[in-house]
C-alpha cells in the first residue's frame, strides 16, 4: 500500500542553523510533491511545489529537492528563525487533472533562540 | 481576498449523536475538499467535489458520513451517528479548478478547521 514517511520525532535546532526535513514514500509514483506548514490550531499553508522532472526548487530561505529514484524529498530552511517553528507536511499528488493529494504525518520543527 | 470559512470551530458531542460542519470556499474555487486530521496525523481526504459533483469519496465512511455541495459553492459534512474515533479536526480546503497542476502550483487553500470531540 502507499506509504509516506516523515520523521515522527520533532527536530530541534538552534536559530541560524539549517533545518532539513525528510519525506520518503513507497508504492507511489507522484507527479509532484508539495510542502505545507501547519501551526497549532490552524489549517496547513502551502509553501512550495516541485514536479517529478525537477531536482530542486528554491523560494527565499526554503529549498526543496526531489529524487524520484530514491523516492525522497528533502526540505531545507536556511538561517532558521524561531518563527519557523511549526509542523511541516509533505503531500504527494498524481497527474495534472483531478488529482488527490496524499499527506504525510508531518514533522514538528522547533527553532530555539 | 477572503479565505476558506468553516464553522463551528469547536464541537463537543456524545457518541451516537450527530454533527454537521459547514464550509464556504474561496470565491470562484471550483474544487472543494474535506479532510480529517486526527491528532498527530496528517490530513486524510474524505471527499473531493468538483463544482457540485463528487470526484473522490473512496475514503469516506459512507455508513455514517455524508457530504453535499449544493449549487457548487458551500458544503456541509455530516456525521451520524458519531463514534469516539471520529474525534479529529475536519479541514475544508478549496482550489481554483481540478487541483493537480491544471493551474499553477496545485495549491490547496485550507480553512482553520472544525475540531470535533466525541465523548
Short mmCIF file of C-alpha atoms in Angstrom, two decimals:
data_model
loop_
_atom_site.label_atom_id
_atom_site.label_comp_id
_atom_site.label_asym_id
_atom_site.label_seq_id
_atom_site.Cartn_x
_atom_site.Cartn_y
_atom_site.Cartn_z
CA UNK A 1 0.00 0.00 0.00
CA UNK A 2 1.05 3.61 -0.45
CA UNK A 3 3.13 4.98 2.34
CA UNK A 4 4.54 8.44 3.06
CA UNK A 5 7.04 8.73 5.88
CA UNK A 6 8.17 11.84 7.64
CA UNK A 7 10.31 11.98 10.78
CA UNK A 8 7.90 11.39 13.62
CA UNK A 9 10.22 12.91 16.18
CA UNK A 10 10.44 16.66 16.50
CA UNK A 11 13.52 18.31 15.03
CA UNK A 12 15.17 20.72 17.44
CA UNK A 13 17.72 23.17 16.07
CA UNK A 14 19.30 26.45 17.02
CA UNK A 15 18.45 29.72 15.41
CA UNK A 16 20.60 30.46 12.39
CA UNK A 17 21.20 26.81 11.51
CA UNK A 18 19.76 24.97 8.52
CA UNK A 19 16.84 22.68 9.20
CA UNK A 20 16.47 19.63 6.96
CA UNK A 21 13.25 17.64 6.92
CA UNK A 22 12.77 14.37 5.08
CA UNK A 23 9.83 12.91 3.20
CA UNK A 24 10.11 9.33 1.93
CA UNK A 25 7.49 7.41 0.04
CA UNK A 26 6.85 3.88 -1.18
CA UNK A 27 4.44 2.27 -3.61
CA UNK A 28 3.70 5.64 -5.14
CA UNK A 29 4.58 7.41 -8.38
CA UNK A 30 3.83 11.06 -7.73
CA UNK A 31 3.78 13.61 -10.49
CA UNK A 32 4.57 16.31 -7.98
CA UNK A 33 5.20 16.95 -4.33
CA UNK A 34 4.17 19.87 -2.16
CA UNK A 35 5.26 21.10 1.24
CA UNK A 36 2.88 22.77 3.66
CA UNK A 37 3.36 24.48 7.00
CA UNK A 38 0.86 23.95 9.82
CA UNK A 39 0.76 25.96 13.02
CA UNK A 40 -1.12 24.66 16.10
CA UNK A 41 -4.86 25.08 15.72
CA UNK A 42 -4.57 26.30 12.13
CA UNK A 43 -5.02 24.79 8.70
CA UNK A 44 -1.99 23.90 6.55
CA UNK A 45 -0.49 26.66 4.42
CA UNK A 46 1.16 25.92 1.08
CA UNK A 47 4.88 26.61 0.78
CA UNK A 48 6.40 25.01 -2.31
CA UNK A 49 5.68 22.71 -5.23
CA UNK A 50 8.23 20.53 -7.01
CA UNK A 51 7.41 18.44 -10.07
CA UNK A 52 8.74 14.96 -10.83
CA UNK A 53 11.04 16.29 -13.55
CA UNK A 54 12.57 18.92 -11.27
CA UNK A 55 15.50 18.26 -8.99
CA UNK A 56 15.40 21.37 -6.85
CA UNK A 57 13.24 24.42 -6.16
CA UNK A 58 14.01 27.47 -4.06
CA UNK A 59 11.94 30.20 -2.51
CA UNK A 60 13.63 32.73 -0.27
CA UNK A 61 15.13 30.68 2.61
CA UNK A 62 13.39 27.48 1.53
CA UNK A 63 14.80 24.78 -0.70
CA UNK A 64 13.18 21.53 -1.78
CA UNK A 65 14.80 18.61 -3.57
CA UNK A 66 13.03 15.68 -5.19
CA UNK A 67 14.74 12.40 -6.02
CA UNK A 68 12.32 10.02 -7.74
CA UNK A 69 14.94 7.27 -7.77
CA UNK A 70 15.40 7.38 -4.00
CA UNK A 71 11.70 8.21 -3.59
CA UNK A 72 12.62 11.05 -1.32
CA UNK A 73 12.19 14.79 -0.91
CA UNK A 74 14.29 16.97 1.34
CA UNK A 75 13.03 20.29 2.66
CA UNK A 76 15.58 22.80 3.88
CA UNK A 77 15.13 26.03 5.79
CA UNK A 78 18.32 28.06 5.89
CA UNK A 79 19.10 30.65 8.55
CA UNK A 80 16.23 29.28 10.62
CA UNK A 81 14.33 31.54 12.99
CA UNK A 82 12.10 30.80 16.00
CA UNK A 83 9.16 31.91 13.82
CA UNK A 84 9.86 28.89 11.60
CA UNK A 85 8.76 26.61 14.44
CA UNK A 86 5.77 24.65 13.14
CA UNK A 87 4.80 21.28 11.72
CA UNK A 88 5.79 20.72 8.11
CA UNK A 89 3.74 18.37 5.95
CA UNK A 90 4.71 16.85 2.64
CA UNK A 91 1.97 15.94 0.20
CA UNK A 92 2.15 13.88 -2.97
CA UNK A 93 -0.06 14.27 -6.00
CA UNK A 94 -0.59 12.40 -9.22
CA UNK A 95 -1.22 13.72 -12.68
CA UNK A 96 -2.34 17.13 -13.79
CA UNK A 97 -6.06 16.60 -13.70
CA UNK A 98 -8.32 15.99 -10.74
CA UNK A 99 -5.50 14.93 -8.51
CA UNK A 100 -5.95 13.83 -4.94
CA UNK A 101 -3.22 14.94 -2.57
CA UNK A 102 -1.95 12.41 -0.03
CA UNK A 103 -0.32 13.90 3.05
CA UNK A 104 2.37 12.61 5.34
CA UNK A 105 2.08 12.87 9.11
CA UNK A 106 4.33 15.89 9.28
CA UNK A 107 7.47 16.74 11.22
CA UNK A 108 7.48 19.29 14.01
CA UNK A 109 10.35 21.76 13.82
CA UNK A 110 11.40 23.67 16.94
CA UNK A 111 13.89 26.50 16.49
CA UNK A 112 15.35 27.80 19.71
CA UNK A 113 16.86 31.29 20.09
CA UNK B 1 -9.27 38.04 -0.59
CA UNK B 2 -11.38 36.18 1.95
CA UNK B 3 -10.12 32.73 2.87
CA UNK B 4 -11.94 29.46 3.38
CA UNK B 5 -14.52 29.84 6.14
CA UNK B 6 -15.51 26.97 8.41
CA UNK B 7 -17.92 26.64 11.30
CA UNK B 8 -18.23 25.74 14.04
CA UNK B 9 -14.62 25.94 15.20
CA UNK B 10 -15.23 23.58 18.09
CA UNK B 11 -17.88 20.99 18.82
CA UNK B 12 -18.27 18.51 21.66
CA UNK B 13 -20.87 15.76 21.38
CA UNK B 14 -21.71 12.41 22.93
CA UNK B 15 -21.17 9.26 20.89
CA UNK B 16 -24.12 8.30 18.73
CA UNK B 17 -25.14 11.95 18.37
CA UNK B 18 -24.97 13.76 15.05
CA UNK B 19 -22.97 16.80 13.99
CA UNK B 20 -22.68 18.96 10.91
CA UNK B 21 -19.83 21.15 9.70
CA UNK B 22 -20.12 23.95 7.19
CA UNK B 23 -17.57 25.26 4.71
CA UNK B 24 -17.57 28.27 2.42
CA UNK B 25 -14.67 28.08 -0.06
CA UNK B 26 -12.78 30.93 -1.65
CA UNK B 27 -14.98 32.65 -4.20
CA UNK B 28 -14.56 31.17 -7.65
CA UNK B 29 -12.83 27.99 -6.49
CA UNK B 30 -14.43 25.05 -8.26
CA UNK B 31 -12.86 22.27 -6.20
CA UNK B 32 -13.68 21.67 -2.55
CA UNK B 33 -12.14 19.09 -0.23
CA UNK B 34 -12.94 17.75 3.21
CA UNK B 35 -10.01 16.30 5.13
CA UNK B 36 -9.96 14.59 8.52
CA UNK B 37 -6.90 15.19 10.68
CA UNK B 38 -6.56 13.04 13.78
CA UNK B 39 -4.14 14.34 16.41
CA UNK B 40 -0.56 13.58 15.39
CA UNK B 41 -1.54 12.52 11.87
CA UNK B 42 -1.55 14.18 8.51
CA UNK B 43 -4.79 15.23 6.82
CA UNK B 44 -6.71 12.35 5.23
CA UNK B 45 -9.01 13.09 2.32
CA UNK B 46 -12.65 12.25 2.97
CA UNK B 47 -14.29 13.69 -0.12
CA UNK B 48 -13.44 15.90 -3.09
CA UNK B 49 -16.00 17.88 -5.08
CA UNK B 50 -15.59 19.44 -8.49
CA UNK B 51 -18.33 22.07 -8.59
CA UNK B 52 -21.22 20.08 -7.11
CA UNK B 53 -20.12 16.66 -8.35
CA UNK B 54 -18.11 14.14 -6.34
CA UNK B 55 -14.64 13.36 -7.75
CA UNK B 56 -13.34 11.12 -4.95
CA UNK B 57 -15.11 9.77 -1.88
CA UNK B 58 -13.25 6.48 -1.62
CA UNK B 59 -12.18 7.10 1.98
CA UNK B 60 -15.48 8.48 3.25
CA UNK B 61 -17.15 6.11 5.77
CA UNK B 62 -20.45 6.26 3.99
CA UNK B 63 -22.37 4.41 6.67
CA UNK B 64 -22.03 7.43 8.96
CA UNK B 65 -20.54 10.30 6.99
CA UNK B 66 -22.26 12.30 4.29
CA UNK B 67 -21.37 15.47 2.45
CA UNK B 68 -23.05 17.69 -0.06
CA UNK B 69 -22.17 20.73 -2.04
CA UNK B 70 -25.33 22.28 -3.33
CA UNK B 71 -25.05 24.87 -6.10
CA UNK B 72 -21.31 24.22 -6.29
CA UNK B 73 -20.41 26.68 -3.53
CA UNK B 74 -20.91 25.95 0.19
CA UNK B 75 -20.57 22.46 1.54
CA UNK B 76 -21.79 20.57 4.58
CA UNK B 77 -20.19 17.49 6.13
CA UNK B 78 -22.40 15.43 8.45
CA UNK B 79 -21.58 12.63 10.83
CA UNK B 80 -24.42 10.48 12.11
CA UNK B 81 -24.04 8.65 14.44
CA UNK B 82 -20.67 9.78 15.75
CA UNK B 83 -18.13 7.36 17.22
CA UNK B 84 -15.28 8.05 19.62
CA UNK B 85 -12.76 7.56 16.80
CA UNK B 86 -14.32 10.45 14.87
CA UNK B 87 -12.66 12.88 17.27
CA UNK B 88 -10.49 14.94 14.95
CA UNK B 89 -10.14 18.23 13.17
CA UNK B 90 -12.20 18.46 9.99
CA UNK B 91 -10.44 20.64 7.46
CA UNK B 92 -12.08 22.13 4.43
CA UNK B 93 -9.92 23.23 1.52
CA UNK B 94 -10.53 24.67 -1.92
CA UNK B 95 -8.57 25.10 -5.13
CA UNK B 96 -9.25 27.04 -8.32
CA UNK B 97 -10.08 24.13 -10.61
CA UNK B 98 -9.25 20.47 -10.58
CA UNK B 99 -6.39 20.73 -8.18
CA UNK B 100 -3.41 18.93 -9.62
CA UNK B 101 -1.33 21.11 -11.87
CA UNK B 102 -4.11 22.34 -14.13
CA UNK B 103 -3.41 25.80 -12.83
CA UNK B 104 -0.19 26.94 -11.25
CA UNK B 105 1.01 25.08 -8.23
CA UNK B 106 -1.98 22.91 -7.45
CA UNK B 107 -2.08 24.65 -4.10
CA UNK B 108 -4.87 23.85 -1.69
CA UNK B 109 -6.22 26.69 0.44
CA UNK B 110 -7.29 25.42 3.85
CA UNK B 111 -9.69 26.79 6.40
CA UNK B 112 -8.91 26.86 10.12
CA UNK B 113 -10.73 23.59 10.70
CA UNK B 114 -13.54 22.37 12.95
CA UNK B 115 -12.36 20.46 15.99
CA UNK B 116 -14.71 17.65 17.00
CA UNK B 117 -14.55 15.89 20.35
CA UNK B 118 -16.75 12.82 20.78
CA UNK B 119 -17.26 11.72 24.40
#
